[in-house]
CSV table of C-alpha atoms and ligand atoms in Angstrom, one decimal:
chain,number,residue,atom,x,y,z
A,1459,MET,CA,-60.2,16.1,1.2
A,1460,SER,CA,-62.6,14.8,-1.2
A,1461,ALA,CA,-65.4,12.6,0.0
A,1462,ASN,CA,-64.1,9.9,-2.4
A,1463,SER,CA,-60.2,9.9,-1.0
A,1464,GLY,CA,-60.9,6.5,0.3
A,1465,ASN,CA,-61.4,4.9,-3.1
A,1466,PHE,CA,-57.9,6.4,-4.2
A,1467,ARG,CA,-55.9,3.5,-5.9
A,1468,PRO,CA,-52.3,4.3,-6.3
A,1469,THR,CA,-50.4,3.1,-9.4
A,1470,ILE,CA,-47.7,1.2,-7.3
A,1471,SER,CA,-49.3,-1.3,-5.1
A,1472,GLU,CA,-46.2,-2.1,-3.2
A,1473,LYS,CA,-46.1,-0.3,-0.2
A,1474,ARG,CA,-42.2,-0.9,0.6
A,1475,TRP,CA,-39.3,-0.4,-1.7
A,1476,ASP,CA,-38.0,-3.7,-2.9
A,1477,LYS,CA,-34.2,-3.2,-3.1
A,1478,ARG,CA,-34.3,-6.2,-6.0
A,1479,ILE,CA,-35.9,-3.6,-8.3
A,1480,GLU,CA,-32.3,-1.8,-7.8
A,1481,GLU,CA,-30.4,-4.5,-8.6
A,1482,GLU,CA,-32.2,-5.3,-11.7
A,1483,LEU,CA,-32.3,-1.6,-12.9
A,1484,ILE,CA,-28.4,-1.7,-12.4
A,1485,ARG,CA,-28.0,-4.8,-14.7
A,1486,VAL,CA,-30.1,-3.3,-17.6
A,1487,TRP,CA,-28.0,-0.2,-17.3
A,1488,GLU,CA,-24.8,-2.0,-17.6
A,1489,GLU,CA,-26.4,-4.1,-20.5
A,1490,GLU,CA,-27.2,-0.8,-22.4
A,1491,ASP,CA,-23.6,1.2,-21.5
A,1492,LEU,CA,-25.9,3.9,-20.7
A,1493,TYR,CA,-23.3,6.0,-19.1
A,1494,LYS,CA,-20.4,5.6,-21.6
A,1495,PHE,CA,-19.4,9.0,-22.8
A,1496,THR,CA,-20.3,9.9,-26.4
A,1497,TYR,CA,-19.2,13.6,-27.5
A,1498,ASP,CA,-21.5,15.3,-29.7
A,1499,PRO,CA,-19.7,18.7,-30.5
A,1500,ARG,CA,-22.8,20.6,-31.4
A,1501,LYS,CA,-23.5,20.6,-27.3
A,1502,PRO,CA,-21.7,22.5,-24.6
A,1503,ILE,CA,-18.9,20.6,-22.4
A,1504,ILE,CA,-18.0,19.8,-18.9
A,1505,VAL,CA,-15.3,17.4,-17.5
A,1506,ILE,CA,-15.9,16.6,-14.1
A,1507,ASP,CA,-12.2,15.7,-12.7
A,1508,THR,CA,-13.6,13.0,-10.4
A,1509,PRO,CA,-11.0,12.9,-7.7
A,1510,PRO,CA,-9.4,9.4,-8.0
A,1511,PRO,CA,-10.1,7.9,-4.9
A,1512,TYR,CA,-7.3,5.5,-3.2
A,1513,PRO,CA,-8.2,2.0,-2.7
A,1514,SER,CA,-7.5,1.7,0.9
A,1515,GLY,CA,-10.2,-0.4,2.3
A,1516,LYS,CA,-14.4,-0.1,1.9
A,1517,TRP,CA,-15.4,3.6,1.9
A,1518,HIS,CA,-17.2,5.1,4.9
A,1519,VAL,CA,-20.6,6.8,4.2
A,1520,GLY,CA,-18.6,10.5,3.9
A,1521,GLY,CA,-16.7,8.8,1.3
A,1522,ALA,CA,-20.1,7.4,-0.2
A,1523,ALA,CA,-21.9,10.6,0.0
A,1524,HIS,CA,-19.4,12.6,-2.0
A,1525,TYR,CA,-19.2,10.3,-4.7
A,1526,VAL,CA,-23.3,10.4,-5.1
A,1527,GLN,CA,-22.9,14.7,-4.7
A,1528,ILE,CA,-20.6,14.3,-7.8
A,1529,ASP,CA,-23.1,12.3,-9.5
A,1530,MET,CA,-25.7,14.9,-8.8
A,1531,VAL,CA,-24.0,17.5,-10.4
A,1532,ALA,CA,-23.2,15.2,-13.7
A,1533,ARG,CA,-26.9,14.5,-13.8
A,1534,TYR,CA,-27.7,18.2,-13.8
A,1535,PHE,CA,-25.8,18.9,-16.5
A,1536,ARG,CA,-26.8,15.9,-18.3
A,1537,MET,CA,-30.4,17.1,-18.1
A,1538,LYS,CA,-29.4,20.2,-19.5
A,1539,GLY,CA,-28.4,18.6,-22.7
A,1540,TRP,CA,-24.7,19.0,-22.2
A,1541,ASN,CA,-21.9,16.8,-22.9
A,1542,VAL,CA,-20.9,15.6,-19.8
A,1543,ARG,CA,-17.8,13.7,-19.0
A,1544,VAL,CA,-17.7,12.2,-15.3
A,1545,PRO,CA,-14.9,9.0,-15.3
A,1546,TRP,CA,-14.3,7.4,-12.4
A,1547,TYR,CA,-10.8,5.7,-11.6
A,1548,ALA,CA,-8.7,4.9,-8.8
A,1549,ASP,CA,-5.7,6.9,-7.6
A,1550,ARG,CA,-3.3,3.6,-7.1
A,1551,ASN,CA,0.2,4.8,-6.9
A,1552,GLY,CA,2.1,5.7,-3.7
A,1553,LEU,CA,3.1,4.5,-0.3
A,1554,PRO,CA,-0.1,3.1,1.5
A,1555,VAL,CA,-0.4,0.0,-0.3
A,1556,GLU,CA,3.5,-0.8,0.0
A,1557,VAL,CA,3.2,-0.4,3.8
A,1558,ALA,CA,0.3,-2.6,3.8
A,1559,VAL,CA,1.7,-5.5,1.5
A,1560,GLU,CA,4.8,-5.0,3.7
A,1561,LYS,CA,2.9,-5.8,6.5
A,1562,LYS,CA,0.6,-8.6,5.2
A,1563,TYR,CA,3.3,-10.4,3.6
A,1564,LYS,CA,6.2,-9.9,6.1
A,1565,VAL,CA,8.5,-8.1,3.7
A,1566,ASN,CA,10.7,-5.3,3.5
A,1567,ALA,CA,10.5,-3.2,0.0
A,1568,HIS,CA,13.8,-2.3,-0.1
A,1569,GLU,CA,15.3,-5.6,0.7
A,1570,LEU,CA,13.2,-7.0,-2.3
A,1571,ALA,CA,13.6,-4.5,-4.6
A,1572,LYS,CA,17.8,-4.9,-4.4
A,1573,THR,CA,16.9,-7.3,-7.4
A,1574,ARG,CA,14.8,-6.6,-10.8
A,1575,GLU,CA,13.1,-9.8,-10.1
A,1576,GLY,CA,12.4,-9.2,-6.3
A,1577,ARG,CA,11.0,-5.7,-7.5
A,1578,LEU,CA,8.5,-7.0,-10.0
A,1579,ARG,CA,7.2,-9.4,-7.2
A,1580,PHE,CA,6.6,-7.0,-4.9
A,1581,LEU,CA,4.9,-4.5,-7.5
A,1582,GLU,CA,2.7,-7.7,-8.3
A,1583,LEU,CA,2.0,-7.9,-4.9
A,1584,CYS,CA,0.9,-4.3,-4.7
A,1585,LYS,CA,-1.1,-4.6,-7.9
A,1586,ARG,CA,-3.1,-7.7,-6.4
A,1587,GLU,CA,-3.9,-5.8,-3.4
A,1588,LEU,CA,-5.3,-2.7,-5.2
A,1589,ASP,CA,-7.0,-4.8,-7.6
A,1590,ALA,CA,-9.3,-6.5,-4.8
A,1591,ILE,CA,-10.0,-3.3,-2.7
A,1592,GLU,CA,-10.8,-1.5,-6.3
A,1593,ALA,CA,-13.1,-4.0,-7.2
A,1594,GLU,CA,-15.1,-3.4,-3.6
A,1595,LEU,CA,-15.4,0.4,-4.4
A,1596,VAL,CA,-16.6,0.2,-8.0
A,1597,LYS,CA,-19.5,-2.4,-6.6
A,1598,ILE,CA,-20.4,0.2,-4.2
A,1599,TRP,CA,-20.9,3.2,-6.1
A,1600,LYS,CA,-22.7,1.1,-9.0
A,1601,ARG,CA,-24.8,0.0,-6.1
A,1602,LEU,CA,-25.3,3.5,-5.1
A,1603,GLY,CA,-26.6,4.1,-8.7
A,1604,CYS,CA,-23.6,6.7,-9.6
A,1605,SER,CA,-23.5,7.3,-13.5
A,1606,PHE,CA,-19.6,7.6,-13.7
A,1607,GLU,CA,-18.1,6.1,-16.7
A,1608,TYR,CA,-15.3,3.4,-15.2
A,1609,TRP,CA,-11.9,3.5,-16.5
A,1610,LYS,CA,-10.0,0.6,-15.5
A,1611,ASP,CA,-6.9,2.4,-16.4
A,1612,GLY,CA,-5.9,4.1,-13.0
A,1613,THR,CA,-3.3,6.3,-12.2
A,1614,ASP,CA,-0.5,3.4,-12.3
A,1615,SER,CA,-1.4,2.4,-16.1
A,1616,PRO,CA,0.8,2.8,-18.6
A,1617,THR,CA,-1.7,5.4,-20.3
A,1618,TYR,CA,-1.8,7.5,-17.1
A,1619,ARG,CA,1.7,7.3,-15.9
A,1620,ARG,CA,2.9,8.3,-19.7
A,1621,ILE,CA,1.3,11.7,-19.3
A,1622,THR,CA,2.3,11.8,-15.8
A,1623,GLN,CA,6.2,11.3,-17.3
A,1624,SER,CA,5.6,13.7,-20.2
A,1625,THR,CA,4.5,16.4,-17.8
A,1626,PHE,CA,7.7,15.9,-16.1
A,1627,ILE,CA,9.8,16.0,-19.2
A,1628,GLU,CA,7.9,19.2,-20.2
A,1629,LEU,CA,9.0,20.5,-17.0
A,1630,TRP,CA,12.6,19.6,-17.2
A,1631,LYS,CA,12.5,21.1,-20.5
A,1632,ARG,CA,11.6,24.4,-19.2
A,1633,GLY,CA,14.2,24.3,-16.4
A,1634,LEU,CA,11.6,24.3,-13.9
A,1635,ILE,CA,13.2,20.9,-12.0
A,1636,TYR,CA,16.4,20.6,-10.4
A,1637,GLU,CA,18.4,18.0,-8.3
A,1638,ALA,CA,19.7,19.2,-4.9
A,1639,GLU,CA,20.7,18.2,-1.5
A,1640,ARG,CA,18.4,19.8,0.9
A,1641,PRO,CA,16.7,19.1,4.0
A,1642,VAL,CA,13.4,17.2,3.8
A,1643,ASN,CA,10.8,15.8,6.1
A,1644,TRP,CA,12.0,12.0,6.1
A,1645,CYS,CA,10.2,8.9,7.5
A,1646,PRO,CA,12.8,6.9,8.9
A,1647,ARG,CA,11.0,3.5,9.0
A,1648,CYS,CA,9.7,3.8,5.1
A,1649,ARG,CA,13.0,5.7,4.5
A,1650,THR,CA,11.5,8.0,1.8
A,1651,THR,CA,11.1,12.0,1.6
A,1652,LEU,CA,7.6,13.0,2.4
A,1653,SER,CA,5.8,16.1,1.1
A,1654,GLU,CA,4.1,18.9,3.4
A,1655,ALA,CA,0.6,17.1,2.5
A,1656,GLU,CA,2.1,13.8,3.8
A,1657,ILE,CA,2.5,14.8,7.6
A,1658,GLU,CA,0.3,14.5,10.0
A,1659,TYR,CA,0.6,15.6,13.8
A,1660,LYS,CA,0.2,13.6,16.9
A,1661,GLU,CA,-0.6,14.9,20.2
A,1662,GLU,CA,1.9,13.2,22.7
A,1663,LYS,CA,2.8,13.4,26.1
A,1664,GLY,CA,6.8,14.7,26.0
A,1665,TYR,CA,9.3,16.0,28.5
A,1666,LEU,CA,11.1,19.5,27.8
A,1667,TYR,CA,14.7,19.0,29.5
A,1668,TYR,CA,16.6,22.0,31.2
A,1669,VAL,CA,20.5,21.3,30.3
A,1670,LYS,CA,23.3,23.7,31.4
A,1671,TRP,CA,25.3,25.0,29.0
A,1672,LYS,CA,28.5,27.2,29.2
A,1673,VAL,CA,29.3,30.5,27.7
A,1674,LYS,CA,33.4,30.2,26.4
A,1675,GLU,CA,34.3,33.9,26.9
A,1676,THR,CA,32.7,34.4,30.6
A,1677,GLY,CA,32.6,30.8,32.0
A,1678,GLU,CA,28.9,31.7,33.1
A,1679,GLU,CA,26.1,29.2,33.2
A,1680,ILE,CA,23.0,29.0,30.8
A,1681,VAL,CA,20.1,26.7,31.0
A,1682,ILE,CA,18.8,25.5,27.6
A,1683,ALA,CA,15.6,24.0,27.5
A,1684,THR,CA,14.8,21.5,24.4
A,1685,THR,CA,12.4,18.4,23.9
A,1686,ARG,CA,15.4,16.8,22.0
A,1687,PRO,CA,18.1,16.7,24.1
A,1688,GLU,CA,19.6,13.9,21.3
A,1689,LEU,CA,20.2,16.5,19.0
A,1690,ILE,CA,22.5,18.7,21.3
A,1691,GLY,CA,25.3,17.2,19.3
A,1692,ALA,CA,23.7,18.6,16.2
A,1693,THR,CA,23.8,22.0,17.5
A,1694,VAL,CA,25.2,24.9,15.4
A,1695,ALA,CA,24.2,28.0,17.3
A,1696,VAL,CA,22.6,29.2,20.3
A,1697,ALA,CA,19.9,32.1,20.0
A,1698,TYR,CA,17.7,34.6,22.1
A,1699,ASN,CA,15.3,37.4,21.0
A,1700,PRO,CA,17.1,40.6,20.5
A,1701,GLU,CA,14.5,42.0,22.7
A,1702,ASP,CA,14.9,39.7,25.5
A,1703,SER,CA,17.2,41.7,28.0
A,1704,ARG,CA,18.4,38.5,30.2
A,1705,TYR,CA,20.7,37.4,27.5
A,1706,LYS,CA,21.5,40.9,25.5
A,1707,HIS,CA,25.1,40.6,26.9
A,1708,LEU,CA,25.8,37.4,25.4
A,1709,LYS,CA,25.7,39.0,21.7
A,1710,GLY,CA,29.0,37.6,19.9
A,1711,LYS,CA,30.0,35.4,22.5
A,1712,HIS,CA,30.1,31.7,22.0
A,1713,ALA,CA,28.5,28.4,23.8
A,1714,ILE,CA,30.2,25.3,24.6
A,1715,VAL,CA,28.0,22.3,23.4
A,1716,PRO,CA,27.5,20.1,26.6
A,1717,LEU,CA,29.0,16.5,26.6
A,1718,TYR,CA,30.7,17.3,23.0
A,1719,GLU,CA,32.7,20.1,24.0
A,1720,TYR,CA,32.7,22.1,20.5
A,1721,GLU,CA,32.1,25.6,20.3
A,1722,VAL,CA,29.1,27.3,18.5
A,1723,PRO,CA,28.3,31.3,18.3
A,1724,ILE,CA,25.4,32.7,20.4
A,1725,ILE,CA,23.3,34.7,17.8
A,1726,GLU,CA,20.1,36.9,18.2
A,1727,HIS,CA,16.9,36.0,16.3
A,1728,SER,CA,13.8,37.8,16.1
A,1729,SER,CA,11.6,34.5,16.0
A,1730,ILE,CA,12.6,33.3,19.3
A,1731,ASP,CA,9.8,33.1,21.9
A,1732,PRO,CA,11.4,34.8,25.0
A,1733,SER,CA,8.3,33.0,27.0
A,1734,PHE,CA,9.3,29.2,25.8
A,1735,GLY,CA,11.8,27.4,27.9
A,1736,THR,CA,14.3,29.6,29.3
A,1737,GLY,CA,13.8,32.2,26.5
A,1738,ILE,CA,17.6,30.7,24.8
A,1739,MET,CA,17.5,28.0,22.8
A,1740,MET,CA,19.9,25.6,20.7
A,1741,VAL,CA,19.4,25.7,17.3
A,1742,SER,CA,20.3,22.0,15.7
A,1743,THR,CA,20.1,20.4,12.7
A,1744,TYR,CA,17.2,19.9,12.7
A,1745,GLY,CA,14.9,19.8,15.5
A,1746,ASP,CA,12.0,21.3,13.4
A,1747,TRP,CA,11.5,23.4,10.3
A,1748,HIS,CA,12.1,26.8,12.5
A,1749,ASP,CA,15.6,25.6,13.2
A,1750,GLU,CA,15.9,25.4,9.5
A,1751,MET,CA,14.9,28.7,9.0
A,1752,ILE,CA,17.5,30.0,11.0
A,1753,VAL,CA,20.1,27.9,9.9
A,1754,LYS,CA,19.3,29.0,6.4
A,1755,GLU,CA,19.0,32.5,7.4
A,1756,ALA,CA,22.1,32.7,9.8
A,1757,GLY,CA,24.3,30.9,7.1
A,1758,LEU,CA,25.2,28.5,9.8
A,1759,LYS,CA,26.7,25.1,8.6
A,1760,PRO,CA,24.2,22.3,9.3
A,1761,ARG,CA,25.7,19.2,11.4
A,1762,VAL,CA,23.1,16.5,10.7
A,1763,ILE,CA,23.6,13.5,13.1
A,1764,ILE,CA,20.8,11.3,12.0
A,1765,GLU,CA,21.2,8.8,9.3
A,1766,PRO,CA,18.5,8.2,6.7
A,1767,ASN,CA,17.6,4.8,8.3
A,1768,GLY,CA,16.7,6.3,11.6
A,1769,LYS,CA,19.8,5.8,13.8
A,1770,MET,CA,22.8,8.4,14.8
A,1771,SER,CA,25.7,8.5,13.1
A,1772,GLY,CA,29.4,8.6,13.9
A,1773,LEU,CA,29.1,12.4,14.4
A,1774,ALA,CA,26.8,11.8,17.5
A,1775,GLY,CA,29.6,10.3,19.3
A,1776,PHE,CA,28.5,8.2,22.4
A,1777,LEU,CA,25.1,7.8,20.9
A,1778,ALA,CA,26.4,6.4,17.4
A,1779,GLY,CA,24.2,3.7,16.3
A,1780,LEU,CA,21.1,4.3,18.6
A,1781,SER,CA,17.7,5.0,17.3
A,1782,VAL,CA,16.5,8.6,18.2
A,1783,ARG,CA,14.3,7.3,20.9
A,1784,LYS,CA,17.2,5.2,22.7
A,1785,ALA,CA,19.5,8.1,22.1
A,1786,ARG,CA,17.1,10.4,23.8
A,1787,GLU,CA,17.1,8.0,26.6
A,1788,LYS,CA,20.9,7.5,26.8
A,1789,ILE,CA,21.9,11.2,26.9
A,1790,VAL,CA,19.4,11.9,29.6
A,1791,GLU,CA,21.0,9.6,31.5
A,1792,VAL,CA,24.4,10.4,31.1
A,1793,LEU,CA,23.3,14.4,31.4
A,1794,GLU,CA,21.9,13.6,34.6
A,1795,GLU,CA,25.0,11.7,36.1
A,1796,LYS,CA,27.1,14.7,35.2
A,1797,GLY,CA,24.8,17.0,36.9
A,1798,LEU,CA,24.1,18.8,33.7
A,1799,LEU,CA,20.4,17.9,33.8
A,1800,VAL,CA,18.4,21.1,36.1
A,1801,LYS,CA,15.0,19.5,35.4
A,1802,ARG,CA,12.4,18.1,33.5
A,1803,GLU,CA,8.7,19.3,32.5
A,1804,GLU,CA,6.1,17.2,31.2
A,1805,ILE,CA,4.7,18.7,28.3
A,1806,GLN,CA,1.9,17.9,25.6
A,1807,HIS,CA,3.1,18.5,22.3
A,1808,ASN,CA,2.5,17.9,18.5
A,1809,VAL,CA,4.7,15.5,16.9
A,1810,PRO,CA,4.9,15.4,13.4
A,1811,VAL,CA,4.5,11.7,11.9
A,1812,CYS,CA,4.4,9.9,8.5
A,1813,TRP,CA,0.9,9.7,7.3
A,1814,ARG,CA,1.0,6.2,6.6
A,1815,CYS,CA,3.3,4.3,9.2
A,1816,LYS,CA,2.9,7.0,12.1
A,1817,THR,CA,6.9,7.0,12.5
A,1818,PRO,CA,7.8,10.4,13.7
A,1819,ILE,CA,9.5,12.3,10.9
A,1820,GLU,CA,13.0,13.8,10.9
A,1821,ILE,CA,14.6,16.5,8.8
A,1822,ILE,CA,17.9,15.2,7.2
A,1823,HIS,CA,19.6,16.0,4.1
A,1824,VAL,CA,18.8,14.1,1.1
A,1825,LYS,CA,19.4,14.4,-2.5
A,1826,GLU,CA,15.9,14.8,-4.2
A,1827,TYR,CA,14.5,16.1,-7.3
A,1828,PHE,CA,12.6,19.3,-6.9
A,1829,LEU,CA,9.9,21.0,-8.7
A,1830,LYS,CA,9.9,24.9,-8.3
A,1831,GLN,CA,6.8,26.4,-6.7
A,1832,MET,CA,7.9,28.9,-4.9
A,1833,GLU,CA,8.3,31.7,-7.5
A,1834,PHE,CA,4.8,30.7,-8.9
A,1835,LYS,CA,2.8,31.5,-5.8
A,1836,GLU,CA,1.7,34.8,-6.4
A,1837,GLU,CA,0.6,33.7,-10.0
A,1838,LEU,CA,-1.3,30.9,-8.4
A,1839,LYS,CA,-3.2,32.9,-6.3
A,1840,LYS,CA,-4.2,35.3,-9.2
A,1841,ILE,CA,-5.4,32.0,-10.9
A,1842,VAL,CA,-7.5,31.1,-7.5
A,1843,HIS,CA,-8.9,34.4,-8.0
A,1844,ARG,CA,-10.3,33.8,-11.6
A,1845,MET,CA,-11.7,30.6,-10.4
A,1846,GLN,CA,-15.6,29.8,-9.7
A,1847,ILE,CA,-15.6,28.5,-6.3
A,1848,LYS,CA,-18.6,27.2,-4.3
A,1849,PRO,CA,-19.4,27.7,-1.8
A,1850,GLU,CA,-17.4,31.0,-1.8
A,1851,LYS,CA,-15.8,30.8,1.4
A,1852,HIS,CA,-13.3,28.0,0.4
A,1853,ARG,CA,-11.5,30.1,-1.7
A,1854,GLN,CA,-9.6,31.4,1.6
A,1855,LYS,CA,-8.7,27.9,2.2
A,1856,LEU,CA,-6.8,27.4,-1.1
A,1857,LEU,CA,-5.1,30.6,-0.7
A,1858,ASP,CA,-4.4,29.9,2.7
A,1859,TRP,CA,-2.8,26.7,1.4
A,1860,ILE,CA,-0.8,28.2,-1.4
A,1861,GLU,CA,0.5,30.9,0.9
A,1862,SER,CA,1.6,28.0,3.7
A,1863,ILE,CA,4.1,26.5,1.4
A,1864,LYS,CA,7.5,26.9,2.4
A,1865,MET,CA,9.8,25.1,-0.3
A,1866,ASP,CA,9.9,23.9,-3.7
A,1867,TRP,CA,8.4,20.7,-4.0
A,1868,PRO,CA,10.8,17.4,-3.6
A,1869,ILE,CA,9.0,15.1,-6.5
A,1870,SER,CA,11.3,11.8,-6.0
A,1871,ARG,CA,10.7,8.9,-3.9
A,1872,THR,CA,12.8,6.2,-2.8
A,1873,ARG,CA,10.2,3.8,-2.8
A,1874,TYR,CA,8.6,1.4,-5.9
A,1875,TYR,CA,4.8,1.1,-6.5
A,1876,GLY,CA,4.7,4.6,-8.0
A,1877,THR,CA,5.4,6.4,-11.7
A,1878,GLU,CA,9.1,6.0,-12.7
A,1879,ILE,CA,11.2,9.2,-13.3
A,1880,PRO,CA,12.0,9.2,-16.8
A,1881,LEU,CA,15.7,9.9,-16.2
A,1882,TRP,CA,19.1,8.3,-17.2
A,1883,THR,CA,22.1,9.6,-16.0
A,1884,CYS,CA,25.8,9.3,-17.8
A,1885,LYS,CA,28.1,7.9,-15.5
A,1886,LYS,CA,30.9,9.1,-17.7
A,1887,CYS,CA,30.0,12.7,-18.1
A,1888,GLY,CA,27.4,12.9,-15.2
A,1889,ALA,CA,25.1,14.4,-17.7
A,1890,LYS,CA,21.0,13.7,-16.9
A,1891,LEU,CA,19.2,12.3,-19.7
A,1892,VAL,CA,15.4,12.8,-20.1
A,1893,PRO,CA,14.0,11.0,-23.0
A,1894,GLU,CA,11.3,12.4,-26.0
A,1895,PRO,CA,7.6,12.3,-24.2
A,1896,GLY,CA,5.0,10.0,-25.5
A,1897,ARG,CA,5.5,7.0,-24.2
A,1898,TYR,CA,5.6,5.1,-20.6
A,1899,TYR,CA,9.5,4.5,-19.6
A,1900,ARG,CA,10.6,2.1,-16.9
A,1901,PRO,CA,14.3,3.3,-16.4
A,1902,TRP,CA,15.0,0.7,-13.8
A,1903,LEU,CA,13.7,-2.0,-15.9
A,1904,GLU,CA,14.6,-1.3,-19.8
A,1905,GLU,CA,17.2,-0.4,-22.1
A,1906,PRO,CA,18.2,3.3,-22.4
A,1907,PRO,CA,16.6,5.1,-25.6
A,1908,TRP,CA,19.8,6.0,-26.8
A,1909,SER,CA,22.5,4.0,-28.2
A,1910,LYS,CA,25.3,6.2,-26.7
A,1911,CYS,CA,25.5,9.1,-24.6
A,1912,PRO,CA,24.4,12.2,-26.5
A,1913,ASN,CA,26.3,14.6,-24.3
A,1914,CYS,CA,30.1,12.5,-24.4
A,1915,GLY,CA,29.3,10.1,-26.9
A,1916,ALA,CA,30.0,7.0,-24.2
A,1917,PRO,CA,28.5,3.8,-24.9
A,1918,ARG,CA,25.1,2.7,-23.9
A,1919,GLU,CA,26.6,0.5,-20.8
A,1920,HIS,CA,27.2,3.9,-19.0
A,1921,LEU,CA,23.8,5.0,-19.0
A,1922,GLU,CA,22.1,4.3,-15.6
A,1923,GLY,CA,18.4,4.3,-15.2
A,1924,GLU,CA,16.8,6.5,-12.5
A,1925,LYS,CA,15.6,3.6,-9.9
A,1926,ARG,CA,13.4,6.4,-8.1
A,1927,VAL,CA,9.6,7.2,-8.5
A,1928,PHE,CA,7.3,10.1,-8.2
A,1929,ASP,CA,5.8,11.4,-4.9
A,1930,THR,CA,2.1,10.3,-5.6
A,1931,TRP,CA,0.8,13.9,-5.6
A,1932,PHE,CA,2.6,14.5,-8.7
A,1933,ASP,CA,0.6,11.9,-10.4
A,1934,SER,CA,-2.5,13.5,-8.9
A,1935,SER,CA,-1.7,17.1,-9.8
A,1936,ILE,CA,-2.3,16.2,-13.7
A,1937,SER,CA,-5.6,14.1,-12.8
A,1938,VAL,CA,-7.6,17.1,-14.9
A,1939,LEU,CA,-5.5,16.7,-17.9
A,1940,TYR,CA,-6.1,12.8,-18.1
A,1941,ALA,CA,-10.2,13.0,-17.5
A,1942,SER,CA,-9.9,15.7,-20.4
A,1943,GLY,CA,-8.2,13.5,-22.6
A,1944,TYR,CA,-4.8,14.8,-22.8
A,1945,MET,CA,-2.6,12.7,-25.3
A,1946,ARG,CA,-5.7,10.8,-25.9
A,1947,GLU,CA,-8.8,12.7,-27.2
A,1948,GLN,CA,-7.1,15.7,-29.0
A,1949,ASP,CA,-10.5,17.3,-30.1
A,1950,ILE,CA,-12.1,17.1,-26.6
A,1951,PHE,CA,-9.0,18.0,-24.9
A,1952,GLU,CA,-8.8,21.5,-27.0
A,1953,ARG,CA,-12.2,22.2,-26.8
A,1954,VAL,CA,-12.4,21.9,-23.0
A,1955,PHE,CA,-9.2,24.3,-22.7
A,1956,SER,CA,-10.1,26.6,-25.2
A,1957,GLY,CA,-11.5,29.4,-23.2
A,1958,GLU,CA,-10.2,32.0,-20.7
A,1959,ILE,CA,-11.2,29.5,-18.2
A,1960,PRO,CA,-11.3,25.4,-18.7
A,1961,TRP,CA,-14.7,23.6,-18.9
A,1962,THR,CA,-13.8,21.6,-15.7
A,1963,LEU,CA,-15.1,21.0,-12.4
A,1964,ARG,CA,-13.5,19.7,-9.7
A,1965,PRO,CA,-15.7,18.4,-6.6
A,1966,GLN,CA,-13.2,18.4,-3.4
A,1967,GLY,CA,-14.2,17.2,0.0
A,1968,VAL,CA,-12.6,18.4,3.3
A,1969,ASP,CA,-9.8,16.5,4.3
B,3394,LIG,ZN1,6.5,6.1,7.5
B,3395,LIG,ZN1,28.0,11.4,-21.0
């Protein structure tokens, strides 16, 4: 310490930071359009594939911190003299806003969308809702001093949607998309298919019901435990573990389904846990994905008794028309009356629910469009090994996630605020018609782009526009193309994807 430190005069005399200075700075930056991206072909380039946030309310501090970190990376590369593209736009498609609007205005999207006018009105309400929340988010990141380029065209803009649709058309032409009736995760309230990423688990108190069954050939009684007695009538087999000596003598015999009185085969399956319940279980279509696997492997014929609206179907007999929950109460009553219920055990279990409305999901058969992904798992893993991932430990997360994929991806949704599936069906010959890529198509609203069916020549009136939209993750999956200027700035796009590994960076928080 020097003797005259007492005379030190700091250049900045204020002892406290004045927030008004920040506001003034932001105003100047805005005026100068300081963060507008300008491309200099002589300099290296990096595109930051900013994860578009979903406008579902104000950010909590974690969200804010995440975007500030992205900004730090952008500033680092800018200081190194690179071309840095770091856009900010919102991910606006999908179920959350629809559910919010349904609640706020007390409307039902499926009812409204029965007419074109109603569907347009519903979309307008969703848009208004999203605009308000988005404006709030933009204010927050600007106030944080983030140097993003604001793109008003979010994932619901024609600019973005035509890229989503072009991707679909390209995949369709390569034979990677097919339509099939398959078991899918289904939300009975939203009446839509959900992807594996759209399911949450809620820990809940429930019961394990021990129910008496009969073996047809020997008349002996077996006790089967289930958390879903309402699905007794959906049973297609009874199964035990081949190592389990208690049941070995039942191989090849049949069980009589209680109350429904039809017979099902008794089979062995190595996936059955002998320590769960009594070690012998009913395989119903579908109690869960474990059932689905056994049904598929054993080639059993499904017997689905839940309708898309979450009510029991005619096949459910005396439970027909009841909701799943009511049906469970009812059947337990009847089983008790008839002396078929041995006991009930209280348990804690994880119930899969819809990520938006928290309704328990059901597995039912629905006709949807699927994108092939199972056959690409190994190839995808190879790509993950070529990527640079920081910190390294997160590489395993991505690999585990790819490994966990169990089925092709159902990409169609019976909802409204989403990118339309660009497809028309000829009612005469059944042909599925996909237009040329390039523009944004709205098949439920506009005339087909052909004057007659290109397949059978039927007049235009026979061509019916697809009403469904894409799973919102189908939009999200192409964000890197959007950020890189795909279909808009060919020079930038080609430069970014010219090398072995594209010059893109994906910041990703942990979900
Ligand atoms: Zn739902
Ligand atoms: Zn035709």
